[in-house]
PDB file of C-alpha atoms in Angstrom:
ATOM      1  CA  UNK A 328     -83.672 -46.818 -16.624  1.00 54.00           C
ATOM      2  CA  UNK A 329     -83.511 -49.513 -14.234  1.00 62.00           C
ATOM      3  CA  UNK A 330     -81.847 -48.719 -10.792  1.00 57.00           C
ATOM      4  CA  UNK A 331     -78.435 -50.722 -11.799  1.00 65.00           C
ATOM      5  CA  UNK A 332     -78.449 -49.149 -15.195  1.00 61.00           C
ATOM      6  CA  UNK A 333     -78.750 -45.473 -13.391  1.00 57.00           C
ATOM      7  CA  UNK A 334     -75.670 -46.314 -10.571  1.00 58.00           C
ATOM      8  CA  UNK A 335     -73.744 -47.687 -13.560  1.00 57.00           C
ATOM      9  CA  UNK A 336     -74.088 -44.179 -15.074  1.00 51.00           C
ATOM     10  CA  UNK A 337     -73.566 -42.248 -11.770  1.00 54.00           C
ATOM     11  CA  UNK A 338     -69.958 -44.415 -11.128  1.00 56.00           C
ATOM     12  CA  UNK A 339     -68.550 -43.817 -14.386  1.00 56.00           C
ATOM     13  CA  UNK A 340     -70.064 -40.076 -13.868  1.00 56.00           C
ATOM     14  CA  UNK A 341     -68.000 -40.264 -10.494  1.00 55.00           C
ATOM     15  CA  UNK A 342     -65.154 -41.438 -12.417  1.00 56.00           C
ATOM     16  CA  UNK A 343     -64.888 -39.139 -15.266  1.00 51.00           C
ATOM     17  CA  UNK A 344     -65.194 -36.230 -13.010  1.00 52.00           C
ATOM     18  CA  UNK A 345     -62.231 -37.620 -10.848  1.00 55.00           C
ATOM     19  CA  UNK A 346     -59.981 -37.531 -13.429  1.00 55.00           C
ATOM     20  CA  UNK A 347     -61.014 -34.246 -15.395  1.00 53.00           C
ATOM     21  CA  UNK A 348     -60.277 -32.915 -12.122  1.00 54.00           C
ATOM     22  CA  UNK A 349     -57.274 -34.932 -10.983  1.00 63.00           C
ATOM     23  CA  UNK A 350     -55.804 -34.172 -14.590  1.00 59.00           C
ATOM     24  CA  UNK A 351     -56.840 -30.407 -13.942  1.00 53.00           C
ATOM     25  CA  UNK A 352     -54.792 -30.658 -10.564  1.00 65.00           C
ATOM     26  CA  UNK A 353     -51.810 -32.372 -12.709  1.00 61.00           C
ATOM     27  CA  UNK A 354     -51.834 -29.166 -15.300  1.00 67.00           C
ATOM     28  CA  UNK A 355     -52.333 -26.797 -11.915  1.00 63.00           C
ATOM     29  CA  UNK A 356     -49.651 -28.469 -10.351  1.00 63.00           C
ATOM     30  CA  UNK A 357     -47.152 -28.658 -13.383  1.00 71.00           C
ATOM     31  CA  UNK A 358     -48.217 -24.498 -14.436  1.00 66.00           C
ATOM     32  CA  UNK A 359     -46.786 -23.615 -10.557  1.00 69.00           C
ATOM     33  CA  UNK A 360     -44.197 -25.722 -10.387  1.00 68.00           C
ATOM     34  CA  UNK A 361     -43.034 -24.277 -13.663  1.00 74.00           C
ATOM     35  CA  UNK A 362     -44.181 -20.789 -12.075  1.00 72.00           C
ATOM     36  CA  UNK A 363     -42.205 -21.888  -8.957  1.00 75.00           C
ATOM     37  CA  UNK A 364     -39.280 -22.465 -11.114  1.00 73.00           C
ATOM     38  CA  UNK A 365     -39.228 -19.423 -13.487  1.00 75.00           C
ATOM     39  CA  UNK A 366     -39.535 -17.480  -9.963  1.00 71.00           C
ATOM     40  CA  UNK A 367     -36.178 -19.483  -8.484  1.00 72.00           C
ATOM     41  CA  UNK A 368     -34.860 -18.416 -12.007  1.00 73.00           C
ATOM     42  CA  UNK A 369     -35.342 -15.082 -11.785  1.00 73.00           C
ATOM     43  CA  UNK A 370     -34.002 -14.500  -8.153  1.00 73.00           C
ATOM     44  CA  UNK A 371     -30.827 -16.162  -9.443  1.00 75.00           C
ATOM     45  CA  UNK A 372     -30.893 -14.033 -11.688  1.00 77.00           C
ATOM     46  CA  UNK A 373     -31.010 -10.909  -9.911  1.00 75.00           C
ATOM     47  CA  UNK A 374     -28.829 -12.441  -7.199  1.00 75.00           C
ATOM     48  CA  UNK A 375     -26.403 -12.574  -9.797  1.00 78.00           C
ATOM     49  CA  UNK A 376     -26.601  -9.453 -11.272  1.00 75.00           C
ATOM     50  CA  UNK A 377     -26.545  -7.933  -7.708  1.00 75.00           C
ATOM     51  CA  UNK A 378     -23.733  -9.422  -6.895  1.00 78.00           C
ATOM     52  CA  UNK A 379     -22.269  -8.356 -10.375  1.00 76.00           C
ATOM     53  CA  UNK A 380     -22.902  -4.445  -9.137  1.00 74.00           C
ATOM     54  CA  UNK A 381     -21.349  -5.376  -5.448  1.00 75.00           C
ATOM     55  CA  UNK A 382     -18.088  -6.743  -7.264  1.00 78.00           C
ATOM     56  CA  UNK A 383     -18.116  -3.512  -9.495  1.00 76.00           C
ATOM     57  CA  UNK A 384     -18.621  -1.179  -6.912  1.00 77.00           C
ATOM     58  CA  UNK A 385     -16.019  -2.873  -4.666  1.00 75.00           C
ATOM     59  CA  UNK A 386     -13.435  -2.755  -7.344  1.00 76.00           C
ATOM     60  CA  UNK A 387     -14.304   0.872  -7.773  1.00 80.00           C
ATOM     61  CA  UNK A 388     -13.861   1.108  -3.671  1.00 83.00           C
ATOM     62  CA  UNK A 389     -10.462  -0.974  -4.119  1.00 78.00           C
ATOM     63  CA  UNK A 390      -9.302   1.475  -7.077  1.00 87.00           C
ATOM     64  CA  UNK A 391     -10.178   4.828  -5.046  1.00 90.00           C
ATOM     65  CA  UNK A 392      -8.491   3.532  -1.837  1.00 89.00           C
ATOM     66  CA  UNK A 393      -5.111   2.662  -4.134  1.00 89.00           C
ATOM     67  CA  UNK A 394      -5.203   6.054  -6.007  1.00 90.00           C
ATOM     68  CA  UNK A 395      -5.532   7.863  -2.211  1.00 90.00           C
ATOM     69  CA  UNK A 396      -2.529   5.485  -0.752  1.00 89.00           C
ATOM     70  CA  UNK A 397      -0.453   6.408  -4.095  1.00 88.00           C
ATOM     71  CA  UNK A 398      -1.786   9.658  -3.863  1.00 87.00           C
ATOM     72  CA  UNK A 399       0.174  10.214  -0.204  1.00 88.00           C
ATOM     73  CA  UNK A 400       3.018   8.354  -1.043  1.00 87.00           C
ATOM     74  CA  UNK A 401       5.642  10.092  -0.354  1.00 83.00           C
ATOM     75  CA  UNK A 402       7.278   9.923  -3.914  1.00 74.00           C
ATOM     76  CA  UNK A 403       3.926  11.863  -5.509  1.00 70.00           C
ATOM     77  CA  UNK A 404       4.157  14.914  -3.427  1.00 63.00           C
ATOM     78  CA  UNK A 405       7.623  16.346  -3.515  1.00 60.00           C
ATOM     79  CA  UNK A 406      11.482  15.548  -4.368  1.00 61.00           C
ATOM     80  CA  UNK A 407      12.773  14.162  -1.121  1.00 69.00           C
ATOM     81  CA  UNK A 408      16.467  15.946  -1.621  1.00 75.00           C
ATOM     82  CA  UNK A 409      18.137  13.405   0.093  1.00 79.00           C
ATOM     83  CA  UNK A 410      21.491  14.445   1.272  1.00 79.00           C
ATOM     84  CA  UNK A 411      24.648  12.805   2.516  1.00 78.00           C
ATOM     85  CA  UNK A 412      26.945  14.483   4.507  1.00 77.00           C
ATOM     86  CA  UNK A 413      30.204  14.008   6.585  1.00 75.00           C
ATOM     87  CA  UNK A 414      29.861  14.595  10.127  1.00 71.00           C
ATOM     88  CA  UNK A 415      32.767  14.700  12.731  1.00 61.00           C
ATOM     89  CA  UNK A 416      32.038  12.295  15.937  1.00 57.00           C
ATOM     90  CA  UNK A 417      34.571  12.932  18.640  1.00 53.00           C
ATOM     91  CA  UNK A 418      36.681  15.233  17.060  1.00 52.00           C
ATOM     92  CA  UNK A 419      38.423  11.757  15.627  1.00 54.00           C
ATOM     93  CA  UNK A 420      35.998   9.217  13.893  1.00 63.00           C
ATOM     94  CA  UNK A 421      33.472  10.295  11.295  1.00 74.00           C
ATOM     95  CA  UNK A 422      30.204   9.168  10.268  1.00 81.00           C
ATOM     96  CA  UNK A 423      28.711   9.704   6.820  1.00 83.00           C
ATOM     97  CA  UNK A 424      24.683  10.778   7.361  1.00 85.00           C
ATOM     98  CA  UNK A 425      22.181  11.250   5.714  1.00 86.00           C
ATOM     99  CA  UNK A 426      18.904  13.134   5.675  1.00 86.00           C
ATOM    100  CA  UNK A 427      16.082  14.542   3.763  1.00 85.00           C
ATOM    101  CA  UNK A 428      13.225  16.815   2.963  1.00 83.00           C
ATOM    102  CA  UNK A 429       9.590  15.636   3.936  1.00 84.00           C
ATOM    103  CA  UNK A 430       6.378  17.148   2.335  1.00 80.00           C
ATOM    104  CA  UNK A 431       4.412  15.462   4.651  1.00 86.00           C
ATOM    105  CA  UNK A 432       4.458  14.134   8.221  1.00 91.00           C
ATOM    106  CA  UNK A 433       5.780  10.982   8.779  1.00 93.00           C
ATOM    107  CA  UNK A 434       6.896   8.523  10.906  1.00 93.00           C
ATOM    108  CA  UNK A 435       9.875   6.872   8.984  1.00 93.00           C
ATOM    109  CA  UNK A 436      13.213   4.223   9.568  1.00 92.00           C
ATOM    110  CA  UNK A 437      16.243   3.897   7.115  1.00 92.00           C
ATOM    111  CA  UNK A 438      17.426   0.736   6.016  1.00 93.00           C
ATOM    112  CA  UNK A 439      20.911   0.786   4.715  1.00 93.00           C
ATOM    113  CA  UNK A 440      22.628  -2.279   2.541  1.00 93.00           C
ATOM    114  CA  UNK A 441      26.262  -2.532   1.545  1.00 89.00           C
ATOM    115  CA  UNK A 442      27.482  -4.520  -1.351  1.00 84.00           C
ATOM    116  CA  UNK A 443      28.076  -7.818   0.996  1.00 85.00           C
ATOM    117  CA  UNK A 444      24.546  -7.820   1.141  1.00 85.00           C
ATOM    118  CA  UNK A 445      24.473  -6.539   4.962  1.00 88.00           C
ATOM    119  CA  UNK A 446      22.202  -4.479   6.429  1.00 89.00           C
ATOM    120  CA  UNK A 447      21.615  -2.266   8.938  1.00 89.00           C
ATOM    121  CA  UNK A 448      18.516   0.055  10.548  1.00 90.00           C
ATOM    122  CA  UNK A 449      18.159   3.620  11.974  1.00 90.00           C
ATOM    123  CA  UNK A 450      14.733   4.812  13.300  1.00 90.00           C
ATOM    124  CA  UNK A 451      14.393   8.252  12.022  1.00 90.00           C
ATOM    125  CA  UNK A 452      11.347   9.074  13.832  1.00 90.00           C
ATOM    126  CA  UNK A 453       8.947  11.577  13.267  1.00 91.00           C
ATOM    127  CA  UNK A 454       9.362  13.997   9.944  1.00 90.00           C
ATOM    128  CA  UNK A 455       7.367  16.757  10.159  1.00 88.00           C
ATOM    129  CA  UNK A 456       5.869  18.493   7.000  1.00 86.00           C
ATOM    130  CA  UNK A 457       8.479  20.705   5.044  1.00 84.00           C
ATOM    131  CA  UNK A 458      10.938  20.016   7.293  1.00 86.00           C
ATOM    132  CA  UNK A 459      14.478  18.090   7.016  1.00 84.00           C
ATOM    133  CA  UNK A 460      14.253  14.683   9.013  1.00 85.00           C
ATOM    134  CA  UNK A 461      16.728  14.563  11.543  1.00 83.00           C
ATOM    135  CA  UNK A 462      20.297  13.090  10.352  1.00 84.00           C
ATOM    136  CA  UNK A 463      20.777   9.775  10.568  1.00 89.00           C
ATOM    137  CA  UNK A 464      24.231   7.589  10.487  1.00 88.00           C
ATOM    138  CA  UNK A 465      24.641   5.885   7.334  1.00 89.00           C
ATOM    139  CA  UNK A 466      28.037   4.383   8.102  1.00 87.00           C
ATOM    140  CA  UNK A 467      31.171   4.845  10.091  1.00 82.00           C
ATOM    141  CA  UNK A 468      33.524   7.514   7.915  1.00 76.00           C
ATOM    142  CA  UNK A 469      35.892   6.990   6.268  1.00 72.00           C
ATOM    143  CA  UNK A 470      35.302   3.087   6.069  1.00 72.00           C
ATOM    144  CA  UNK A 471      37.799   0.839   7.765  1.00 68.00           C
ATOM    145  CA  UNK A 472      38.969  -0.778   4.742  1.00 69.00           C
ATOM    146  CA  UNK A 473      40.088   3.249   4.075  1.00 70.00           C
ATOM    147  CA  UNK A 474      38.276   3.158   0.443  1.00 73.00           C
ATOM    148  CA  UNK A 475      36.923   6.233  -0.277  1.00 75.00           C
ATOM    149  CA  UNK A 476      33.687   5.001  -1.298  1.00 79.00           C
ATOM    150  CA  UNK A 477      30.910   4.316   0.492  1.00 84.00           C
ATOM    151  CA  UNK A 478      30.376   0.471   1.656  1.00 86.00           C
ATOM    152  CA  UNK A 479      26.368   1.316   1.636  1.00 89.00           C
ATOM    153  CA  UNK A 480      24.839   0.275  -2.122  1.00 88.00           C
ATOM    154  CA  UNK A 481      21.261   1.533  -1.313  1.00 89.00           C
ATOM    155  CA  UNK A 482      19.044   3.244   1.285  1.00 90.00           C
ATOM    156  CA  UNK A 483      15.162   1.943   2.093  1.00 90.00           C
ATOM    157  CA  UNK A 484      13.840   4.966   3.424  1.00 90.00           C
ATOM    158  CA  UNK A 485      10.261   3.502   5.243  1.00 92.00           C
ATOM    159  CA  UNK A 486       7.040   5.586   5.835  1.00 93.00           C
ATOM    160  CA  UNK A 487       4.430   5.346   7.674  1.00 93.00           C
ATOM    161  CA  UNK A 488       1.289   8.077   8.632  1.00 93.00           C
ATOM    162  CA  UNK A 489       2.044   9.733  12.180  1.00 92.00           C
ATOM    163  CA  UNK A 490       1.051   8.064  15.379  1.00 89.00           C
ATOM    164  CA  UNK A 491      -2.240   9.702  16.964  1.00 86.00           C
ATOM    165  CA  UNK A 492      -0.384  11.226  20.023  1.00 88.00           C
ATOM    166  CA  UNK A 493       2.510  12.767  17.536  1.00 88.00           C
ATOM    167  CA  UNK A 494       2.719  16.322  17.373  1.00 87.00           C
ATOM    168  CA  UNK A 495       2.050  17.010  13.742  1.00 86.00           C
ATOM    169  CA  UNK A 496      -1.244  16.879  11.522  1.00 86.00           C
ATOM    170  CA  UNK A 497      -3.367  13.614  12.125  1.00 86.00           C
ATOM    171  CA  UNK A 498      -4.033  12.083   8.880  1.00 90.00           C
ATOM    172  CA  UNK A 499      -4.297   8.196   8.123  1.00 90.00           C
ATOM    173  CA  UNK A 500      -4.351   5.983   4.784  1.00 92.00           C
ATOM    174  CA  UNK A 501      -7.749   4.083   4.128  1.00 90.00           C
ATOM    175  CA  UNK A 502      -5.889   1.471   1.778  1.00 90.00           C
ATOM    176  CA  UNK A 503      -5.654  -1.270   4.638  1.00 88.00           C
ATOM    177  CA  UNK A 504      -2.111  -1.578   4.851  1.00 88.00           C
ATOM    178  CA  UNK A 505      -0.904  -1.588   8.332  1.00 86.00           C
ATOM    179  CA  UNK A 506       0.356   2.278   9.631  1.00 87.00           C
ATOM    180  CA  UNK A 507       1.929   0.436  12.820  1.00 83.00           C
ATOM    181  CA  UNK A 508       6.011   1.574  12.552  1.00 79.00           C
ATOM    182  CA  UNK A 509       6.446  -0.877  15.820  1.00 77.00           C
ATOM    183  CA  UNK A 510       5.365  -4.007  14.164  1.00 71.00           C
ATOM    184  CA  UNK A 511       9.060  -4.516  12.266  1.00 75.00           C
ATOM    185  CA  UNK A 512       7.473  -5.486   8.931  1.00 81.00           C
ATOM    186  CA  UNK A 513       7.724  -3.466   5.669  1.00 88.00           C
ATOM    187  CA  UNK A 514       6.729   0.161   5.318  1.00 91.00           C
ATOM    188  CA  UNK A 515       3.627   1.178   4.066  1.00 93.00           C
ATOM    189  CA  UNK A 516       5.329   2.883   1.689  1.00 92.00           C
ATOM    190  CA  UNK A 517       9.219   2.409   0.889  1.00 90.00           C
ATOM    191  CA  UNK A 518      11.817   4.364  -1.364  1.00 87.00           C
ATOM    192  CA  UNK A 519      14.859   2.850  -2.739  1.00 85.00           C
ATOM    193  CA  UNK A 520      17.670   5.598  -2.974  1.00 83.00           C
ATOM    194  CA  UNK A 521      20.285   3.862  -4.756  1.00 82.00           C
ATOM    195  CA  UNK A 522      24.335   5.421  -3.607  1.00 81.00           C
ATOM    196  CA  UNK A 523      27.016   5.307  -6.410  1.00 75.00           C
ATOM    197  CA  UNK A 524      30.231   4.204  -5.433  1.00 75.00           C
ATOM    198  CA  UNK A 525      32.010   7.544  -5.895  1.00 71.00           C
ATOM    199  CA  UNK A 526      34.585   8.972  -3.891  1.00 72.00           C
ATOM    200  CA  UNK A 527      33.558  11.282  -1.281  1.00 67.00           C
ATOM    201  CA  UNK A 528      35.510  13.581   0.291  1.00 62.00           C
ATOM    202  CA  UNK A 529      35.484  15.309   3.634  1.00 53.00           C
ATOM    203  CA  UNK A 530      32.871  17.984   3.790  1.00 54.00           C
ATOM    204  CA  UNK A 531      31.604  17.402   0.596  1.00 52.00           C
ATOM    205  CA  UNK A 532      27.734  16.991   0.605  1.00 50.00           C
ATOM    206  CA  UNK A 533      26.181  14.653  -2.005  1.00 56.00           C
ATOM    207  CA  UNK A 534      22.555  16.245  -2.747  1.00 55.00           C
ATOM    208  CA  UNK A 535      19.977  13.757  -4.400  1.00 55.00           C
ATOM    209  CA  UNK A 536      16.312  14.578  -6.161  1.00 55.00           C
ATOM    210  CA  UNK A 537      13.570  11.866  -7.489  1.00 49.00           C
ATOM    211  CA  UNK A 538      13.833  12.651 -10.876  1.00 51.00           C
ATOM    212  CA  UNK A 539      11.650  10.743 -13.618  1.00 48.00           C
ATOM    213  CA  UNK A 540      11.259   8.238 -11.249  1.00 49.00           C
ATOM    214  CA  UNK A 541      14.907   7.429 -10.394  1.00 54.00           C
ATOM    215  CA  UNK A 542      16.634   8.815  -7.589  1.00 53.00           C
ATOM    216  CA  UNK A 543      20.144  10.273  -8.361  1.00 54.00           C
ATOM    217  CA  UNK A 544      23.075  12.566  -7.824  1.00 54.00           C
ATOM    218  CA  UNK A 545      21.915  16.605  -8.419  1.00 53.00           C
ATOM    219  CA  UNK A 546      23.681  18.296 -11.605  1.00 49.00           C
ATOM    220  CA  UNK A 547      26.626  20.451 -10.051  1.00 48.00           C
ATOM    221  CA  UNK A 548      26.229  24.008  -9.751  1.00 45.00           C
TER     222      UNK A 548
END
């Protein structure tokens, strides 16, 4: 083999080598990019199903901390026994009150509406545990109009947990809500206790009980 004959050989040598080993490169190339790929895959994959577990365990967070705030609602633990009661102010003018039972400390306000759609507040303060909350005024008694009804339609009792420097048991809610009773929004929790419009006359009390979820007047004795 002449020496032009033998570098003919040796170039297309050269240049089958090249590309068995440029097409080798391709298939290396393409198996991790496909490797590369099945990887990204399979982190999405578990990125999703992590994030799958987070959204189930924060549900299951969500769910416990609304099963504790319901659980220390007010209207779970005992019947309030609201009461409302004449009171004589000045010997002259009379106010109707009213006032309940606690089964837990609370801080709470009243919220009274009429049937003009009025309303009016009275910051009740600090209920201890199994103790009657201190009266509060309801209306002026008898009403000027001199019906014998009452002009209030419904009381929003509010409740919040005690303040830390109260004197009664510390105990918060986890739920979120806020536990501020200074901020003048809604309560964390709130009962409705709607008031008949039936006579009342003096020194007659008018005991109430949460009954089957309803609040209402208690059966004579």
């Amino acid at each position: 083999m002449d020496v032009s004959a033998a570098a003919a050989v040796a170039a297309a040598l050269a240049a089958f080598l090249a590309l068995y080993f440029s097409g080798v490169s391709a298939r290396a190339a393409k198996a991790s990019a496909k490797s590369t790929e099945r990887a990204a895959a399979s982190a999405s994959e578990s990125a999703k199903h992590a994030a799958a577990v987070a959204q189930v365990e924060q549900e299951r967070r969500d769910e416990e901390r609304e099963r504790r705030h319901e659980s220390l609602s007010p209207h779970h633990l005992a019947p309030l026994d609201f009461k409302l009661e004449i009171g004589v102010f000045f010997k002259e003018d009379g106010l109707l009150f009213g006032s309940f039972y606690s089964p837990r400390s609370y801080r709470v306000r009243a919220i009274m509406h009429d049937h003009e759609g009025q309303t009016k507040s009275a910051d009740v303060g600090l209920v201890r545990a199994h103790h009657r909350s201190n009266s509060f005024v309801v209306e002026r008694w008898p009403p000027i109009n001199g019906a014998d009804c009452p002009r209030t339609t419904m009381i929003r009792l509010q409740f919040w947990p005690p303040r830390a420097d109260d004197d009664a048991e510390a105990w918060t809610c986890p739920c979120g809500r806020p536990t501020d009773d200074t901020s003048g929004g809604p309560g964390h929790w709130e009962v409705c206790i709607n008031v008949p419009a039936v006579p009342v006359t003096a020194k007659k009390d008018l005991d109430w009980v949460y009954r089957d979820g309803e609040y209402g007047r208690a059966p004579a004795d």
